[in-house]
Tab-separated table of C-alpha atoms in Angstrom:
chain	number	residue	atom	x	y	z
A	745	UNK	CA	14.749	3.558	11.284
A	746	UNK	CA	15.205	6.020	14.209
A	747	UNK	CA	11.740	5.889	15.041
A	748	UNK	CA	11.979	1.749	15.407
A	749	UNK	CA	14.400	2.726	17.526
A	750	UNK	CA	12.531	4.833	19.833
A	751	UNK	CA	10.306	2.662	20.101
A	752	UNK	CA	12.470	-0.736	21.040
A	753	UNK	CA	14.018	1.808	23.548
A	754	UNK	CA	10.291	2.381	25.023
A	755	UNK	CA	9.059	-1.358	24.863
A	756	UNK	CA	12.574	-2.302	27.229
A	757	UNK	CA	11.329	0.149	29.410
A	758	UNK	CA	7.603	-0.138	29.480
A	759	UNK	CA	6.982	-3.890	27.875
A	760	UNK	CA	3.327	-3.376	28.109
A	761	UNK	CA	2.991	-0.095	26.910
A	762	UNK	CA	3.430	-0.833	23.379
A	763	UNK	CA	0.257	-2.672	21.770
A	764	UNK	CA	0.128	-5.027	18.538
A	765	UNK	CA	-0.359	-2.256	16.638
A	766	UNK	CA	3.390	-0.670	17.148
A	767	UNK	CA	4.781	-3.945	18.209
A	768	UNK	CA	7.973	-4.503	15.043
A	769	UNK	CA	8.167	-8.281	13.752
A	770	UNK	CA	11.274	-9.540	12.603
A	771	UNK	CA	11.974	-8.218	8.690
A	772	UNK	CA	12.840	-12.035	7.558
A	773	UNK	CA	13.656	-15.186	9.091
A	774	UNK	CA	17.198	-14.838	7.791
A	775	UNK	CA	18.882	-11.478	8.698
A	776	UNK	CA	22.088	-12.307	6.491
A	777	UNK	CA	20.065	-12.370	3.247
A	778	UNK	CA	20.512	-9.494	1.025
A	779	UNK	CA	17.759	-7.121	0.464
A	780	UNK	CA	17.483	-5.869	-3.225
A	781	UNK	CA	15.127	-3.420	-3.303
A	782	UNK	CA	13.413	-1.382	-0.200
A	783	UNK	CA	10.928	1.523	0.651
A	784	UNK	CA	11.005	2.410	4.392
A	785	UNK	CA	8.516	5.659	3.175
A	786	UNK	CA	11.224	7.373	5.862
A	787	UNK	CA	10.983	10.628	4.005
A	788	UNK	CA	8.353	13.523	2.978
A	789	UNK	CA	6.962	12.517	0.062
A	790	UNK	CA	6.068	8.871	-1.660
A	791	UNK	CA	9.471	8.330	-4.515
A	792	UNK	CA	8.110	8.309	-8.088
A	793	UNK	CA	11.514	5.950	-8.437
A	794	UNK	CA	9.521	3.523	-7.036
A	795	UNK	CA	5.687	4.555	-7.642
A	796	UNK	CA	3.074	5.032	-10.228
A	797	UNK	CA	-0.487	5.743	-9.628
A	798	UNK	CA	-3.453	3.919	-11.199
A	799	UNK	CA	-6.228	6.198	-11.777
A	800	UNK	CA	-9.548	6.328	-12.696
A	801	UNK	CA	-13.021	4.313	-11.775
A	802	UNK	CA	-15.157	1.462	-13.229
A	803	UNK	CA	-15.429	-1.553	-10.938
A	804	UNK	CA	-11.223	-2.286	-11.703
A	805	UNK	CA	-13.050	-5.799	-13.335
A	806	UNK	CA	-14.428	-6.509	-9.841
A	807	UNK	CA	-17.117	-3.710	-9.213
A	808	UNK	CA	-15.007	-1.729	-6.991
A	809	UNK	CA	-16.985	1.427	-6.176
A	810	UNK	CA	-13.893	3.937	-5.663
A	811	UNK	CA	-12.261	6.100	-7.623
A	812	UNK	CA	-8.452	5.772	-7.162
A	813	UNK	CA	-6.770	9.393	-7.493
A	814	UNK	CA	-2.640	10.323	-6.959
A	815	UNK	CA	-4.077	12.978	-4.554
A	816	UNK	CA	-2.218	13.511	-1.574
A	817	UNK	CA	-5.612	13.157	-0.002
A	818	UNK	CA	-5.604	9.314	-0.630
A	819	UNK	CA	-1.801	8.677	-0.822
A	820	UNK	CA	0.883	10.461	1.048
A	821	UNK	CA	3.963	9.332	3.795
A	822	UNK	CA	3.087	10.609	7.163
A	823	UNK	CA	5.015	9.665	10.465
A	824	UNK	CA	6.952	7.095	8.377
A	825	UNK	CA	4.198	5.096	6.566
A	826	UNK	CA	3.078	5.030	3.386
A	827	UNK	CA	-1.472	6.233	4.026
A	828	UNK	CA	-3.371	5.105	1.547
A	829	UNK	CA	-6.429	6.532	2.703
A	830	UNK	CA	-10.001	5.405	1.392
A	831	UNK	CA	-12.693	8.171	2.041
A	832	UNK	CA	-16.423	8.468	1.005
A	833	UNK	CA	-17.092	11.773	-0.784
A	834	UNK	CA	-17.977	12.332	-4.377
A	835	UNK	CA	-15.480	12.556	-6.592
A	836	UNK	CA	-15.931	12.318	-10.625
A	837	UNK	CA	-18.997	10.557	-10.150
A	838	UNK	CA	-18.051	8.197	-7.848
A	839	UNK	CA	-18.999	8.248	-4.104
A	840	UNK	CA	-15.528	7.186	-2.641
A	841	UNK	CA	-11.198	7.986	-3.272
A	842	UNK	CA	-8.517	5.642	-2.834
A	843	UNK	CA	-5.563	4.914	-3.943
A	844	UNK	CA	-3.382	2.427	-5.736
A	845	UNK	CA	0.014	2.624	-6.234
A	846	UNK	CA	2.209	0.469	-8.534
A	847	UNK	CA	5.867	-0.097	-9.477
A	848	UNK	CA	5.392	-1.456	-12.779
A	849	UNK	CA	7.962	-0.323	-15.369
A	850	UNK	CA	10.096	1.223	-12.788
A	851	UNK	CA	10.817	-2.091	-10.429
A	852	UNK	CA	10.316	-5.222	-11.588
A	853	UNK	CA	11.104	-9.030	-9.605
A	854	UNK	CA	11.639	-12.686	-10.406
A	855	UNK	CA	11.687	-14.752	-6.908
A	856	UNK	CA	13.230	-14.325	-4.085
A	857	UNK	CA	11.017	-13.085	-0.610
A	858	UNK	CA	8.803	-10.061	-1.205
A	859	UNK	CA	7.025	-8.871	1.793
A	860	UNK	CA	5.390	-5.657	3.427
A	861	UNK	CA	4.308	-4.776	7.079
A	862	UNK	CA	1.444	-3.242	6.899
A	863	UNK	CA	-1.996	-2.261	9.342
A	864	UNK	CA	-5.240	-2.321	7.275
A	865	UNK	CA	-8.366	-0.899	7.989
A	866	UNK	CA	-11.399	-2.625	9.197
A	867	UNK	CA	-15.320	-2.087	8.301
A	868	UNK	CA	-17.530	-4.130	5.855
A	869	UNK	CA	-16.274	-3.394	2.086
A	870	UNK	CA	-12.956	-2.397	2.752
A	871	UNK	CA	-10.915	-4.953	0.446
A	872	UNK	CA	-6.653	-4.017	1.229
A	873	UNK	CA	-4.280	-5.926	-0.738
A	874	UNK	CA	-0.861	-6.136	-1.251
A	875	UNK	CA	-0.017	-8.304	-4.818
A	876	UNK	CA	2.160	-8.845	-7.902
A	877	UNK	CA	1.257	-8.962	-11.620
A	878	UNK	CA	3.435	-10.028	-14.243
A	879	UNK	CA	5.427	-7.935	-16.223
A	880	UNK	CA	4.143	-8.837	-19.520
A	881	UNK	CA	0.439	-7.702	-18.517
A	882	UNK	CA	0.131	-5.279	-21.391
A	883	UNK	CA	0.609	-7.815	-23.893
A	884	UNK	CA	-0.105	-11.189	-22.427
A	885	UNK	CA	-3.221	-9.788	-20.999
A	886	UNK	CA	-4.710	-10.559	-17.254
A	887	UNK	CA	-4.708	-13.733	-16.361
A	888	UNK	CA	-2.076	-15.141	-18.816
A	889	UNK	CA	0.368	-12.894	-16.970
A	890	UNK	CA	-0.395	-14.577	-13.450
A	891	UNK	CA	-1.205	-12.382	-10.352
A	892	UNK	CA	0.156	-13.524	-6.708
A	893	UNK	CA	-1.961	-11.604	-3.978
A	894	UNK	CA	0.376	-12.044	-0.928
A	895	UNK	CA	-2.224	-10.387	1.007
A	896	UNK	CA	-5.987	-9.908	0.404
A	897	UNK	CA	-8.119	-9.074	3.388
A	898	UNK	CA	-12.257	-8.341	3.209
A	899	UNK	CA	-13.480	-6.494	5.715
A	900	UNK	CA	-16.501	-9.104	6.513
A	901	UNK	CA	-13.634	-11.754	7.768
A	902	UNK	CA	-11.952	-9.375	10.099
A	903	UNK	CA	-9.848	-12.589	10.921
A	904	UNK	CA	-9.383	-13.790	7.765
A	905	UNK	CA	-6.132	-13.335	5.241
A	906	UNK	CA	-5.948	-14.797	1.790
A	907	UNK	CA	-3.056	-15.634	-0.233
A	908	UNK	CA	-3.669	-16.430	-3.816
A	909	UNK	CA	-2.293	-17.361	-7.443
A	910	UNK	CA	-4.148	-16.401	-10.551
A	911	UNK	CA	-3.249	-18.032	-14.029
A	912	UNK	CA	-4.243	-18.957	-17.456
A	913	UNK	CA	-7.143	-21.727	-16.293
A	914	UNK	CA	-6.890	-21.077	-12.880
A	915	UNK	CA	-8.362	-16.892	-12.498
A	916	UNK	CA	-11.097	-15.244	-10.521
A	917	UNK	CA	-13.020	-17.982	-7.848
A	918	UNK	CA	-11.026	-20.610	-9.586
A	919	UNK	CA	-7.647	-19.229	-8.365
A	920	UNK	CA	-5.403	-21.224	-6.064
A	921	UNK	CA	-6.492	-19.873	-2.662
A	922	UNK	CA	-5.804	-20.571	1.079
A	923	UNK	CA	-7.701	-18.710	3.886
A	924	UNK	CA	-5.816	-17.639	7.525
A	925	UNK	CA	-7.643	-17.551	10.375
A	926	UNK	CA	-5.732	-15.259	12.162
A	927	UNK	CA	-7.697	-15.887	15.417
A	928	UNK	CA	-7.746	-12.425	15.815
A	929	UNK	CA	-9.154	-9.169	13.903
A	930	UNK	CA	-6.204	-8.601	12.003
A	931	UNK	CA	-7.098	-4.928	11.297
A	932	UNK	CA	-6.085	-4.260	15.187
A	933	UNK	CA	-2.345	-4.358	14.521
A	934	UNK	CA	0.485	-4.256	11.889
A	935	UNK	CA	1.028	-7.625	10.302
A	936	UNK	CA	3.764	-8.843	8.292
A	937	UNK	CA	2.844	-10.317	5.077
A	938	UNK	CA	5.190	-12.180	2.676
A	939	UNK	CA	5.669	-14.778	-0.229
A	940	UNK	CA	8.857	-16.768	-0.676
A	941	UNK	CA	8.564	-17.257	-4.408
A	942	UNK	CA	11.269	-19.943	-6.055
A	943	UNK	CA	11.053	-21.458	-9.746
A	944	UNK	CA	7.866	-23.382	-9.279
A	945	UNK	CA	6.913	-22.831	-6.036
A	946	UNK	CA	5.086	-20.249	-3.930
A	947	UNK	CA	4.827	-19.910	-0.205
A	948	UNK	CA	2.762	-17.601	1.919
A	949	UNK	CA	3.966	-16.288	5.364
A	950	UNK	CA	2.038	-14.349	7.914
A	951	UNK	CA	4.249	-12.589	10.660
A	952	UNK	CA	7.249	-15.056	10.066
A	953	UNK	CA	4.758	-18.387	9.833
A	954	UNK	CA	4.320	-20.310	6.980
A	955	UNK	CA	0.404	-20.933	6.279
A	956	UNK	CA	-0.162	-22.376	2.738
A	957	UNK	CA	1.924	-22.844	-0.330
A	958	UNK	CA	1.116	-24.013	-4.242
A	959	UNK	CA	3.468	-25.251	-7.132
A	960	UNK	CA	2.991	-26.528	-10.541
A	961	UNK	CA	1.706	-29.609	-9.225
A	962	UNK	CA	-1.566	-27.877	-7.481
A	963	UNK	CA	-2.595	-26.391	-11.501
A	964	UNK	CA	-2.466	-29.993	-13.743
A	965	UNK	CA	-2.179	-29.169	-17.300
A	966	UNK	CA	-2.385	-25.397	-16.567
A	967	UNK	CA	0.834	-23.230	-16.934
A	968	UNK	CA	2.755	-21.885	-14.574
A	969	UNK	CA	2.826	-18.618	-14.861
A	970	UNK	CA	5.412	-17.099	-12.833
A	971	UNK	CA	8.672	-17.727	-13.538
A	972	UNK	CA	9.341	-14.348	-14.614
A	973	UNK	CA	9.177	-10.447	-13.947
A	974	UNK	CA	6.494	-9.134	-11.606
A	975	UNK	CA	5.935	-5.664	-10.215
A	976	UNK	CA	4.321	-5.004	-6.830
A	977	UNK	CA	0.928	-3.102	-6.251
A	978	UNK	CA	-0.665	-2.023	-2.887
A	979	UNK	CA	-4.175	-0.631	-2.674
A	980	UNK	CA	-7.304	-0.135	-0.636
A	981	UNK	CA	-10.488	-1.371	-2.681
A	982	UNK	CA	-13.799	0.322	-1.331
A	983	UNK	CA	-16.725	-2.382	-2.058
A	984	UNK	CA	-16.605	-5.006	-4.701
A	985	UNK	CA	-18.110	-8.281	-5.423
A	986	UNK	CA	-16.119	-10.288	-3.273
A	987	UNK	CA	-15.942	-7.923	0.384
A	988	UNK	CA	-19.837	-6.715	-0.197
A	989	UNK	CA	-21.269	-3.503	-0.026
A	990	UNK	CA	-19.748	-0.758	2.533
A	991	UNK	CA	-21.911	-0.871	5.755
A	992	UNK	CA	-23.569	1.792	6.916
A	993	UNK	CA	-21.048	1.973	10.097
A	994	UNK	CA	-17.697	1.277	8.334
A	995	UNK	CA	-15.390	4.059	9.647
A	996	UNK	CA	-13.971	7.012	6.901
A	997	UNK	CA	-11.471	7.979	6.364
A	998	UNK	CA	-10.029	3.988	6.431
A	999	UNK	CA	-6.254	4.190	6.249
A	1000	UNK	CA	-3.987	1.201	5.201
A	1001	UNK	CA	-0.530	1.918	6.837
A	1002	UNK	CA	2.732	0.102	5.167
A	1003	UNK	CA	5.956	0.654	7.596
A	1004	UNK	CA	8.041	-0.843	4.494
A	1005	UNK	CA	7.858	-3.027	1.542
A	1006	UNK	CA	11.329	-5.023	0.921
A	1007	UNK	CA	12.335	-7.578	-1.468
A	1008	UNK	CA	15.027	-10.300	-0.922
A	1009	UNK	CA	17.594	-11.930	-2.738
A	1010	UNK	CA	16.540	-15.718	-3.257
A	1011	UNK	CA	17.728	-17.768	-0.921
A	1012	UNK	CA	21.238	-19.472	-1.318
């Protein structure tokens, strides 16, 4: 918090000083709603309250070519942001480290507004996302447990964001999808991404402005899987089916920076 202050205190002074990248969007559209859970990552060290680490290699089910480790290396807080930092070396025979970090079985969320501000790196075959997966995953299985990506990003649409549900019927290319075009590369900057999530309805916000939204109605005689638990997930996929191959000029170490992650009471 004090260094948001700092920074408001240098933007009055110097308005143009400050560039997208440290400019602070407003936290919700309503400032009287009550948060119910929070990381600011204000402190020395990421809270196992809050995190878990997936680890390991494989593809992930989408032919991700990292290795995701709980190394400081690839996840740490530094200058009050959690760095999840993506880097090409070999490491347990894999040629690149990540991270992703989950709060499943320690935080857990049924609606409400869920939403991060976060800068992601650029570069062909870096895939950043910031999601939810239900609760039930280990014995429902993936997709019956539904996913909501608030944020997916490929690094081949530098001005694209995606906001997705995933379901029983409804998974993988078939998912319930909307593309942003930002109109900008939105790996310059911090971004605010968010879903206001209500019993049967989704909606997807980038930096405070509503862009696409799905209910029961947009899956016809598919369930609607998500009127229950979830638990958040942020990570920084290197390569994949979907984003392509790394180029040969994508930029390591590629950092994804999130200033906070907060979830909101439903609203009244």
């Amino acid at each position: 918090m004090k260094r948001r202050l700092v920074l408001a205190a240098i933007a009055a002074l110097f308005p143009l000083a400050l560039s997208a990248q440290t400019a602070v969007p407003a936290a919700a559209p309503d400032p009287a709603r009550r948060i119910v859970w929070r990381d600011e990552f204000e402190g020395s060290s990421i809270d196992p309250g809050n995190w878990t680490f997936d680890r390991g290699a494989g593809g992930w089910g989408n032919g991700e070519a990292e290795y995701y480790t709980d190394r400081p290396e690839n996840a740490r807080v530094e200058d009050g942001c959690l760095v999840i930092e993506a880097r090409r070396e070999k490491y347990q025979g894999s040629y690149y480290t990540s991270a992703r970090l989950k709060t499943q079985d320690l935080r857990s969320f049924k609606y409400g507004r869920v939403e991060a501000r976060i800068k992601i790196p650029g570069g062909k075959g870096m895939w950043p996302a910031f999601w939810l997966l239900g609760d039930d995953i280990a014995s429902a299985g993936w997709p019956a447990c539904g996913e909501i990506d608030v944020m997916e990003h490929i690094g081949r649409d530098p001005n694209g964001v995606f906001g997705t549900i995933h379901g029983p019927g409804y998974s993988g290319a078939q998912g319930v999808s909307k593309r942003l075009d930002a109109g900008a590369d939105v790996s310059e900057g911090f971004h605010v991404y968010a879903v206001e999530w209500s019993p049967g309805s989704i909606r997807w916000y980038f930096d405070g402005e509503e862009y696409s939204a799905a209910s029961a109605s947009d899956i016809p005689g598919k369930a609607w899987a998500f009127d229950k638990g979830f638990f958040v997930i942020l990570n920084l996929a290197v390569g994949g089916g979907w984003p392509g191959p790394v180029a040969l000029d994508t930029p390591f170490p590629a950092r994804m920076l999130v200033d906070y992650v907060r979830v909101y009471a439903p609203a009244d």
